[in-house]
Short mmCIF file of C-alpha atoms and ligand atoms in Angstrom, two decimals:
data_model
loop_
_atom_site.label_atom_id
_atom_site.label_comp_id
_atom_site.label_asym_id
_atom_site.label_seq_id
_atom_site.Cartn_x
_atom_site.Cartn_y
_atom_site.Cartn_z
CA MET U 1 0.03 -36.37 -33.07
CA ALA U 2 -1.94 -37.15 -30.25
CA MET U 3 0.04 -35.22 -27.57
CA LEU U 4 0.36 -35.44 -23.44
CA VAL U 5 1.23 -32.11 -22.06
CA THR U 6 1.79 -31.40 -18.03
CA GLY U 7 2.02 -28.51 -16.94
CA GLY U 8 -0.54 -26.87 -19.79
CA ALA U 9 -2.09 -24.41 -16.69
CA GLY U 10 0.86 -22.64 -16.28
CA PHE U 11 2.57 -20.13 -18.16
CA ILE U 12 4.83 -21.89 -20.85
CA GLY U 13 2.51 -24.78 -20.94
CA SER U 14 -0.64 -22.67 -21.79
CA ASN U 15 1.29 -20.38 -24.27
CA PHE U 16 2.47 -23.71 -26.14
CA ILE U 17 -1.04 -25.51 -25.90
CA ARG U 18 -2.44 -22.33 -27.48
CA ARG U 19 0.34 -22.27 -30.18
CA VAL U 20 -0.32 -25.73 -31.25
CA LEU U 21 -3.55 -25.74 -31.63
CA SER U 22 -3.61 -22.55 -33.90
CA ALA U 23 -1.13 -23.96 -35.56
CA ASP U 24 -1.18 -27.84 -35.92
CA PRO U 25 -4.56 -28.52 -37.33
CA LYS U 26 -4.30 -32.20 -36.92
CA ALA U 27 -2.89 -32.36 -33.49
CA TRP U 28 -5.02 -32.98 -30.06
CA ILE U 29 -3.94 -32.34 -26.75
CA VAL U 30 -4.42 -34.19 -23.36
CA ASP U 31 -3.29 -31.32 -20.82
CA LEU U 32 -2.16 -32.74 -17.43
CA ASP U 33 -2.16 -30.53 -14.73
CA LEU U 34 -2.46 -30.43 -10.58
CA LEU U 35 -3.43 -26.88 -10.67
CA THR U 36 -0.62 -26.15 -7.85
CA TYR U 37 -0.65 -22.35 -6.98
CA ALA U 38 1.37 -21.48 -10.44
CA GLY U 39 -1.51 -23.40 -12.65
CA THR U 40 -4.76 -21.93 -13.50
CA GLU U 41 -7.81 -22.65 -15.64
CA GLU U 42 -7.94 -18.87 -16.45
CA ASN U 43 -4.79 -19.54 -18.59
CA LEU U 44 -6.62 -22.19 -20.48
CA LYS U 45 -10.29 -20.35 -21.62
CA ASP U 46 -10.66 -19.14 -25.00
CA LEU U 47 -8.19 -22.09 -26.64
CA PRO U 48 -8.01 -21.23 -30.19
CA ASP U 49 -10.19 -24.71 -31.67
CA GLY U 50 -10.14 -25.81 -28.31
CA GLN U 51 -12.46 -29.07 -28.86
CA ARG U 52 -8.85 -30.31 -29.76
CA HIS U 53 -7.62 -29.94 -26.19
CA SER U 54 -9.13 -31.79 -22.97
CA PHE U 55 -8.06 -31.08 -19.77
CA VAL U 56 -7.63 -33.67 -16.88
CA ARG U 57 -6.57 -32.04 -13.34
CA GLY U 58 -3.98 -34.99 -12.30
CA ASP U 59 -0.59 -35.72 -10.77
CA ILE U 60 2.57 -36.13 -12.96
CA GLY U 61 3.71 -38.73 -10.11
CA ASP U 62 0.54 -40.80 -10.22
CA ARG U 63 1.68 -44.03 -12.14
CA ALA U 64 -1.84 -45.83 -12.84
CA LEU U 65 -3.14 -42.23 -14.22
CA LEU U 66 -0.29 -42.06 -16.67
CA ALA U 67 -0.45 -45.25 -17.92
CA ASP U 68 -4.84 -45.40 -18.44
CA LEU U 69 -4.41 -41.43 -19.99
CA LEU U 70 -1.32 -42.81 -22.35
CA ARG U 71 -3.46 -46.25 -23.68
CA ARG U 72 -6.94 -44.29 -23.76
CA HIS U 73 -5.69 -41.77 -25.92
CA ARG U 74 -2.76 -43.17 -27.67
CA ILE U 75 -0.66 -40.74 -27.14
CA ASP U 76 2.50 -40.27 -29.59
CA THR U 77 4.13 -37.36 -28.35
CA ILE U 78 4.77 -36.27 -24.30
CA VAL U 79 6.12 -32.43 -23.33
CA HIS U 80 6.83 -32.26 -20.31
CA PHE U 81 6.72 -28.55 -18.55
CA ALA U 82 5.07 -29.73 -15.07
CA ALA U 83 7.74 -28.81 -12.41
CA GLU U 84 7.61 -26.48 -9.26
CA THR U 85 9.76 -23.68 -11.03
CA HIS U 86 10.57 -20.68 -8.44
CA VAL U 87 13.61 -20.58 -7.14
CA ASP U 88 12.97 -19.00 -4.00
CA ARG U 89 10.82 -21.27 -3.31
CA SER U 90 12.63 -24.06 -3.73
CA LEU U 91 15.11 -22.48 -1.25
CA ALA U 92 12.36 -22.27 1.65
CA ASP U 93 11.38 -25.93 0.79
CA PRO U 94 12.88 -27.94 -0.96
CA SER U 95 10.75 -30.96 -0.82
CA PRO U 96 8.18 -30.21 -3.21
CA PHE U 97 10.78 -30.05 -6.28
CA PHE U 98 12.28 -33.22 -5.85
CA ARG U 99 8.72 -35.12 -5.47
CA THR U 100 7.42 -33.35 -8.69
CA ASN U 101 10.77 -32.58 -10.57
CA VAL U 102 12.37 -35.86 -10.16
CA MET U 103 9.97 -38.64 -8.72
CA GLY U 104 7.29 -37.12 -11.37
CA THR U 105 9.24 -37.15 -14.62
CA LEU U 106 10.73 -40.37 -13.02
CA ALA U 107 7.10 -41.75 -13.23
CA LEU U 108 6.24 -40.07 -16.79
CA LEU U 109 9.13 -41.89 -18.05
CA GLU U 110 8.01 -45.32 -16.75
CA ALA U 111 4.65 -44.46 -18.48
CA ALA U 112 6.26 -43.87 -21.35
CA ARG U 113 7.94 -47.37 -21.48
CA GLY U 114 6.07 -49.22 -20.28
CA TYR U 115 3.57 -48.31 -23.23
CA TRP U 116 5.63 -47.38 -25.79
CA ILE U 117 8.52 -49.57 -25.72
CA ARG U 118 6.71 -52.81 -23.55
CA GLU U 119 3.48 -52.50 -25.43
CA LYS U 120 4.61 -51.33 -28.67
CA PRO U 121 1.70 -49.67 -30.59
CA PHE U 122 3.50 -47.71 -32.74
CA PRO U 123 6.57 -47.40 -34.22
CA LEU U 124 9.24 -46.18 -32.39
CA GLU U 125 10.47 -43.47 -35.08
CA ALA U 126 6.63 -41.99 -34.41
CA VAL U 127 6.89 -41.35 -30.62
CA ARG U 128 8.72 -38.56 -28.92
CA PHE U 129 9.52 -37.65 -25.38
CA HIS U 130 10.46 -33.90 -25.13
CA HIS U 131 11.49 -32.33 -21.42
CA ILE U 132 11.57 -29.11 -20.71
CA SER U 133 14.44 -28.11 -18.96
CA THR U 134 16.95 -24.88 -17.93
CA ASP U 135 20.01 -23.18 -18.33
CA GLU U 136 19.82 -22.95 -14.37
CA VAL U 137 21.01 -27.02 -14.30
CA PHE U 138 24.98 -25.22 -16.01
CA GLY U 139 25.27 -23.02 -13.00
CA SER U 140 26.81 -19.79 -12.88
CA LEU U 141 29.09 -17.30 -15.51
CA SER U 142 31.53 -15.20 -14.46
CA PRO U 143 31.32 -11.90 -17.01
CA GLU U 144 34.48 -12.97 -18.85
CA ASP U 145 33.31 -16.53 -19.55
CA PRO U 146 32.02 -18.16 -23.00
CA PRO U 147 28.35 -18.73 -22.73
CA PHE U 148 26.99 -21.87 -22.27
CA SER U 149 26.45 -24.52 -24.69
CA GLU U 150 24.98 -28.25 -25.04
CA THR U 151 27.95 -29.58 -23.46
CA SER U 152 28.47 -27.63 -20.57
CA PRO U 153 28.90 -29.28 -17.29
CA TYR U 154 26.08 -29.38 -14.99
CA ALA U 155 26.52 -27.81 -11.48
CA PRO U 156 23.12 -26.10 -9.99
CA SER U 157 23.09 -23.83 -7.68
CA SER U 158 19.12 -23.96 -5.87
CA PRO U 159 17.52 -27.07 -4.62
CA TYR U 160 15.11 -26.26 -7.93
CA ALA U 161 18.08 -26.22 -10.25
CA ALA U 162 19.22 -29.72 -8.99
CA SER U 163 15.88 -31.06 -9.02
CA LYS U 164 15.98 -29.81 -12.73
CA ALA U 165 19.07 -31.30 -13.30
CA ALA U 166 18.55 -35.06 -11.72
CA ALA U 167 15.02 -34.51 -14.27
CA ASP U 168 17.47 -34.27 -16.89
CA HIS U 169 19.80 -36.95 -16.06
CA LEU U 170 16.66 -39.46 -15.98
CA VAL U 171 16.22 -38.27 -18.93
CA ARG U 172 19.31 -38.91 -20.82
CA ALA U 173 19.20 -42.75 -19.22
CA TYR U 174 16.10 -43.55 -20.87
CA PHE U 175 16.96 -42.70 -23.82
CA ARG U 176 20.53 -44.75 -23.05
CA SER U 177 19.45 -47.72 -21.59
CA TYR U 178 16.01 -48.12 -23.26
CA GLY U 179 16.18 -46.61 -26.53
CA LEU U 180 13.45 -44.05 -25.95
CA PRO U 181 13.16 -41.36 -27.83
CA VAL U 182 13.62 -38.44 -26.05
CA THR U 183 14.77 -34.59 -26.58
CA ILE U 184 15.92 -32.27 -24.18
CA THR U 185 15.72 -28.16 -24.71
CA HIS U 186 17.07 -26.11 -22.31
CA CYS U 187 15.46 -22.22 -22.68
CA SER U 188 16.51 -18.75 -20.66
CA ASN U 189 14.52 -16.86 -18.61
CA ASN U 190 10.87 -16.77 -20.20
CA TYR U 191 8.94 -13.97 -20.28
CA GLY U 192 4.95 -12.71 -21.55
CA PRO U 193 1.62 -12.93 -21.04
CA ARG U 194 0.34 -15.69 -18.21
CA GLN U 195 2.94 -15.70 -16.02
CA PHE U 196 2.75 -16.07 -12.79
CA PRO U 197 3.28 -12.93 -11.02
CA GLU U 198 6.40 -14.48 -8.62
CA LYS U 199 8.92 -14.21 -11.50
CA LEU U 200 10.68 -10.81 -12.10
CA VAL U 201 8.82 -9.26 -15.18
CA ALA U 202 5.29 -10.47 -14.06
CA LEU U 203 6.54 -9.40 -10.94
CA THR U 204 7.31 -6.08 -11.96
CA ILE U 205 4.71 -5.58 -14.14
CA ALA U 206 1.99 -6.60 -11.72
CA ASN U 207 3.16 -4.26 -8.77
CA ALA U 208 3.65 -0.87 -10.91
CA LEU U 209 0.29 -1.53 -12.47
CA ARG U 210 -0.65 -1.60 -7.99
CA GLY U 211 2.33 1.11 -7.06
CA GLU U 212 3.63 -1.99 -5.16
CA PRO U 213 7.27 -2.06 -4.47
CA ILE U 214 9.27 -3.58 -6.88
CA PRO U 215 11.81 -5.41 -5.40
CA VAL U 216 15.25 -6.04 -7.03
CA TYR U 217 17.52 -8.59 -5.01
CA GLY U 218 21.17 -7.71 -4.06
CA ASP U 219 22.92 -4.75 -6.38
CA GLY U 220 20.49 -6.08 -8.83
CA GLY U 221 23.31 -6.80 -11.16
CA GLN U 222 22.75 -10.45 -12.20
CA ILE U 223 22.15 -11.19 -15.85
CA ARG U 224 20.21 -13.22 -17.42
CA ASP U 225 19.14 -13.76 -20.91
CA TRP U 226 15.24 -12.96 -21.65
CA LEU U 227 13.50 -15.21 -23.83
CA TYR U 228 9.75 -14.12 -25.38
CA VAL U 229 7.52 -17.01 -24.52
CA GLU U 230 6.11 -17.80 -27.76
CA ASP U 231 9.36 -17.78 -29.34
CA HIS U 232 10.24 -20.18 -26.64
CA CYS U 233 7.11 -22.42 -27.58
CA GLU U 234 8.03 -22.33 -31.81
CA ALA U 235 11.58 -23.73 -30.81
CA VAL U 236 9.89 -26.39 -29.02
CA ARG U 237 7.80 -27.16 -31.85
CA ALA U 238 10.70 -27.45 -34.02
CA VAL U 239 12.35 -29.65 -31.74
CA LEU U 240 9.49 -32.12 -32.26
CA ALA U 241 9.20 -31.38 -35.78
CA ARG U 242 12.77 -31.99 -36.75
CA GLY U 243 14.96 -32.70 -33.83
CA LYS U 244 16.70 -36.37 -33.61
CA PRO U 245 16.36 -38.23 -30.88
CA GLY U 246 18.99 -37.98 -28.00
CA ALA U 247 19.37 -34.50 -29.49
CA ILE U 248 19.66 -31.51 -26.74
CA TYR U 249 19.30 -27.70 -27.98
CA LEU U 250 19.84 -24.59 -26.29
CA ILE U 251 17.09 -21.73 -26.56
CA GLY U 252 17.85 -18.21 -25.91
CA GLY U 253 16.81 -15.03 -26.37
CA GLY U 254 19.61 -13.05 -27.14
CA ASN U 255 18.77 -10.81 -24.53
CA GLN U 256 21.15 -10.32 -21.97
CA LEU U 257 21.30 -7.78 -19.61
CA THR U 258 21.31 -7.14 -15.72
CA ASN U 259 18.00 -7.26 -13.76
CA LEU U 260 18.28 -3.54 -12.65
CA SER U 261 18.21 -2.65 -16.46
CA LEU U 262 15.49 -5.24 -17.28
CA VAL U 263 13.17 -3.84 -14.59
CA GLU U 264 14.00 -0.20 -15.33
CA LYS U 265 13.27 -0.56 -19.12
CA VAL U 266 9.67 -2.47 -18.20
CA CYS U 267 9.24 0.83 -15.85
CA GLY U 268 9.91 3.56 -18.52
CA LEU U 269 7.56 1.20 -20.95
CA MET U 270 4.94 1.49 -18.39
CA ASP U 271 5.47 5.56 -18.24
CA GLU U 272 4.77 5.35 -22.23
CA LEU U 273 1.73 2.45 -22.46
CA LEU U 274 0.41 4.13 -19.34
CA PRO U 275 0.05 8.32 -19.63
CA LYS U 276 -2.30 8.61 -16.68
CA SER U 277 -0.79 6.34 -14.16
CA VAL U 278 -0.91 8.04 -11.03
CA HIS U 279 2.09 5.69 -9.97
CA ARG U 280 4.48 7.21 -13.16
CA PRO U 281 7.34 7.45 -13.25
CA HIS U 282 7.23 3.76 -12.62
CA ALA U 283 10.74 3.79 -11.70
CA LYS U 284 10.90 5.36 -8.74
CA LEU U 285 9.04 1.80 -7.48
CA ILE U 286 11.95 -0.06 -7.41
CA SER U 287 13.51 -1.40 -4.00
CA PRO U 288 16.51 -3.20 -2.77
CA PHE U 289 15.76 -6.27 -1.66
CA ALA U 290 18.06 -8.81 0.36
CA ASP U 291 19.96 -11.16 -2.30
CA ARG U 292 19.06 -14.91 -2.57
CA PRO U 293 21.60 -17.39 -1.17
CA GLY U 294 23.78 -18.70 -3.93
CA HIS U 295 22.42 -16.09 -6.45
CA ASP U 296 23.85 -17.18 -10.00
CA ARG U 297 25.39 -14.14 -11.00
CA ARG U 298 25.20 -14.86 -15.31
CA TYR U 299 23.26 -17.15 -17.53
CA ALA U 300 24.26 -16.97 -21.24
CA LEU U 301 22.95 -19.17 -23.85
CA ASP U 302 25.01 -20.02 -27.34
CA GLY U 303 21.78 -20.65 -28.94
CA SER U 304 23.60 -21.38 -32.67
CA LYS U 305 22.97 -25.75 -32.48
CA ILE U 306 18.64 -24.97 -32.88
CA GLN U 307 19.49 -22.26 -35.56
CA ARG U 308 22.13 -24.40 -37.81
CA GLU U 309 20.19 -27.31 -37.09
CA LEU U 310 16.54 -26.57 -37.24
CA GLY U 311 16.51 -23.11 -38.11
CA TRP U 312 15.38 -21.53 -35.57
CA SER U 313 15.69 -18.41 -33.88
CA SER U 314 14.10 -15.64 -31.56
CA ARG U 315 12.19 -13.32 -33.59
CA GLU U 316 10.81 -10.84 -30.78
CA THR U 317 13.30 -8.09 -29.98
CA LEU U 318 13.21 -7.20 -25.85
CA ASP U 319 11.34 -4.36 -26.65
CA SER U 320 8.51 -5.81 -28.72
CA GLY U 321 8.21 -8.63 -26.38
CA LEU U 322 8.58 -6.46 -23.26
CA ARG U 323 5.35 -3.60 -25.47
CA LYS U 324 3.31 -7.04 -25.65
CA THR U 325 3.55 -8.54 -22.42
CA VAL U 326 2.98 -5.05 -20.82
CA LYS U 327 -0.33 -4.45 -23.17
CA TRP U 328 -1.05 -8.09 -22.00
CA TYR U 329 -0.99 -7.37 -18.17
CA ARG U 330 -2.96 -4.35 -18.82
CA ALA U 331 -5.58 -5.73 -21.43
CA ASN U 332 -6.39 -8.88 -18.36
CA PRO U 333 -7.01 -7.04 -15.05
CA ALA U 334 -9.58 -9.96 -14.65
CA TRP U 335 -7.05 -12.89 -14.97
CA MET U 336 -4.43 -10.76 -12.86
CA ARG U 337 -7.31 -10.50 -10.06
CA ALA U 338 -8.10 -14.52 -9.69
CA VAL U 339 -4.00 -15.00 -10.02
CA LEU U 340 -3.20 -12.75 -7.45
CA GLY U 341 -5.99 -13.51 -5.46
CA ASN U 342 -4.63 -17.09 -5.12
CA PRO U 343 -4.30 -18.04 -1.15
CA GLY U 344 -0.92 -19.73 -2.49
CA HIS U 345 0.29 -16.75 -4.28
CA ARG U 346 -0.63 -14.11 -1.24
CA GLU U 347 0.88 -16.47 1.41
CA TRP U 348 4.12 -16.25 -0.36
CA ILE U 349 4.53 -13.07 -1.18
CA ALA U 350 3.66 -11.73 2.31
CA ALA U 351 6.06 -14.37 3.94
CA HIS U 352 8.92 -14.08 1.58
CA TYR U 353 9.03 -10.48 0.80
CA GLY U 354 7.72 -10.00 4.71
CA ARG U 355 10.85 -11.96 6.41
CA ARG U 356 13.68 -10.46 4.53
CA GLY U 357 12.77 -6.97 4.61
CA ASN U 358 14.29 -4.88 2.59
CA ARG U 359 18.21 -4.58 2.59
P1 NAD Y 1 4.47 -22.26 -14.03
O1 NAD Y 1 5.48 -22.60 -12.54
O2 NAD Y 1 4.20 -21.62 -14.73
O3 NAD Y 1 3.72 -23.83 -14.33
C1 NAD Y 1 4.00 -25.18 -14.14
C2 NAD Y 1 2.85 -25.85 -14.14
O4 NAD Y 1 2.90 -27.05 -13.55
C3 NAD Y 1 1.77 -24.97 -13.00
O5 NAD Y 1 0.28 -25.34 -14.10
C4 NAD Y 1 1.13 -26.19 -12.32
O6 NAD Y 1 0.08 -26.70 -11.85
C5 NAD Y 1 1.69 -27.85 -12.76
N1 NAD Y 1 2.09 -28.34 -11.97
C6 NAD Y 1 3.17 -28.73 -10.49
N2 NAD Y 1 3.73 -29.36 -10.56
C7 NAD Y 1 2.77 -30.57 -10.85
C8 NAD Y 1 2.34 -31.80 -10.89
N3 NAD Y 1 3.05 -32.83 -9.31
N4 NAD Y 1 1.64 -32.57 -11.40
C9 NAD Y 1 0.89 -32.09 -12.58
N5 NAD Y 1 1.37 -30.92 -13.04
C10 NAD Y 1 2.02 -29.69 -11.77
O7 NAD Y 1 6.13 -23.01 -15.16
P2 NAD Y 1 6.66 -22.44 -16.60
O8 NAD Y 1 7.55 -21.00 -15.82
O9 NAD Y 1 5.56 -22.30 -17.09
O10 NAD Y 1 8.14 -23.67 -16.62
C11 NAD Y 1 7.22 -24.78 -17.50
C12 NAD Y 1 9.02 -25.33 -17.57
O11 NAD Y 1 10.22 -24.44 -18.17
C13 NAD Y 1 9.20 -26.05 -16.26
O12 NAD Y 1 9.63 -27.15 -16.43
C14 NAD Y 1 10.44 -25.35 -16.00
O13 NAD Y 1 11.65 -25.49 -15.32
C15 NAD Y 1 11.24 -24.77 -17.30
N6 NAD Y 1 11.67 -23.08 -17.58
C16 NAD Y 1 10.53 -22.25 -17.27
C17 NAD Y 1 11.50 -21.55 -17.65
C18 NAD Y 1 10.91 -19.85 -16.92
O14 NAD Y 1 11.55 -18.90 -17.46
N7 NAD Y 1 9.86 -19.74 -16.92
C19 NAD Y 1 13.26 -21.24 -17.63
C20 NAD Y 1 13.46 -22.45 -18.08
C21 NAD Y 1 12.91 -23.48 -17.57
P1 TYD Y 2 13.53 -15.56 -11.49
O1 TYD Y 2 12.00 -14.43 -11.85
O2 TYD Y 2 12.81 -15.57 -10.35
O3 TYD Y 2 13.66 -15.98 -12.40
P2 TYD Y 2 14.84 -17.48 -12.08
O4 TYD Y 2 15.54 -17.51 -10.64
O5 TYD Y 2 14.27 -18.96 -12.56
O6 TYD Y 2 15.98 -16.64 -13.21
O7 TYD Y 2 14.37 -14.15 -11.21
C1 TYD Y 2 15.01 -14.03 -12.14
C2 TYD Y 2 16.27 -12.85 -11.75
O8 TYD Y 2 15.62 -11.93 -11.21
C3 TYD Y 2 16.77 -13.72 -11.05
O9 TYD Y 2 18.60 -12.98 -10.80
C4 TYD Y 2 16.41 -13.41 -9.62
C5 TYD Y 2 16.13 -11.72 -9.71
N1 TYD Y 2 15.06 -11.58 -8.78
C6 TYD Y 2 14.54 -10.27 -8.02
O10 TYD Y 2 15.64 -9.57 -8.21
N2 TYD Y 2 13.55 -9.60 -7.35
C7 TYD Y 2 12.69 -10.51 -7.10
O11 TYD Y 2 11.90 -10.51 -6.69
C8 TYD Y 2 12.66 -11.64 -8.12
C9 TYD Y 2 11.51 -12.97 -7.99
C10 TYD Y 2 13.75 -12.37 -8.51
#
């Protein structure tokens, strides 16, 4: 397997690369990442069997670069994680989301079509374009609604979700129009090691470690289904190995709870795991914050298809996954310092949390 992973210096991409290098001894990985504020080479330190990984700093929108990488490395598998990913940033400035998530995905699809379909270096059964999407493209559920399924209609709420929805439609169209062998997965909210501390779980841990306010938007009653990142990576490996071209799967963690309950749970775990912390009880740091505009109330996924067809289900419970996550952040202060010191992060935190203030 000669794999191009896009966004491999980010949170999920770097965890995926680690998993593939340790579990798939025949896999070679080319990792294309622009190293935006969200990507860091810190995430690629101490890779298992790292000589099978090569890093290229570049933009997925650079068509000449893509064509060259695919040919030079005889890429037969593309796993596409690269994206602008933070909903709040998309509300502040949607344009980068459309540049990378839509036009970047288009460039990647065109490169794959040019190499695999026009040049035909391999039989089409031997290649795969896997696109990582999100549950957010389906919009918001109310408490009594059934969970999303693979056939739920698209109803994105934020510019981020709209850009991911547009990308999904392109990927689907390349399957239908050109026969490009694609698969798509829609996962729920991931958490785990190496997540940038702008997303809820990582932000909660980072702020609790430093005794800073933990912002909870609105009434904190929004429900998400939390998925441990390594479970997600295993699901993507299962889809690459056994998913049929054109197939779509939902990947959920089976852990639905409100944001406030989640943050309280993380704080409780930190009290237990850091008994000498001067910031105990960490829950006293929880601070109500102005709500996100258009905030989706609830996401929930029906994960029965991937379980039935590919035999995948999540292994970690919320408790075991959060414990691993808190322990990882506590054990990696150098990573945390590097990431928190990133100017793109500092400016965002000041502008976003400074501007909207406490409720
Ligand atoms: P992330 O923000 O941690 O990382 C994104 C990576 O993409 C970064 O390394 C960044 O440098 C890179 N990147 C951004 N623009 C690029 C460009 N133009 N060219 C090349 N590289 C570029 O994201 P993540 O949380 O790891 O998410 C990965 C994927 O999973 C995304 O497609 C996201 O939409 C999807 N997803 C994430 C979650 C989640 O909870 N994190 C949930 C559902 C879906
Ligand atoms: P987030 O981690 O940004 O992921 P997403 O928007 O992709 O689901 O947010 C998860 C939930 O946490 C979402 O309902 C918004 C909420 N949230 C807060 O309450 N406070 C925060 O500071 C952040 C970043 C998110």
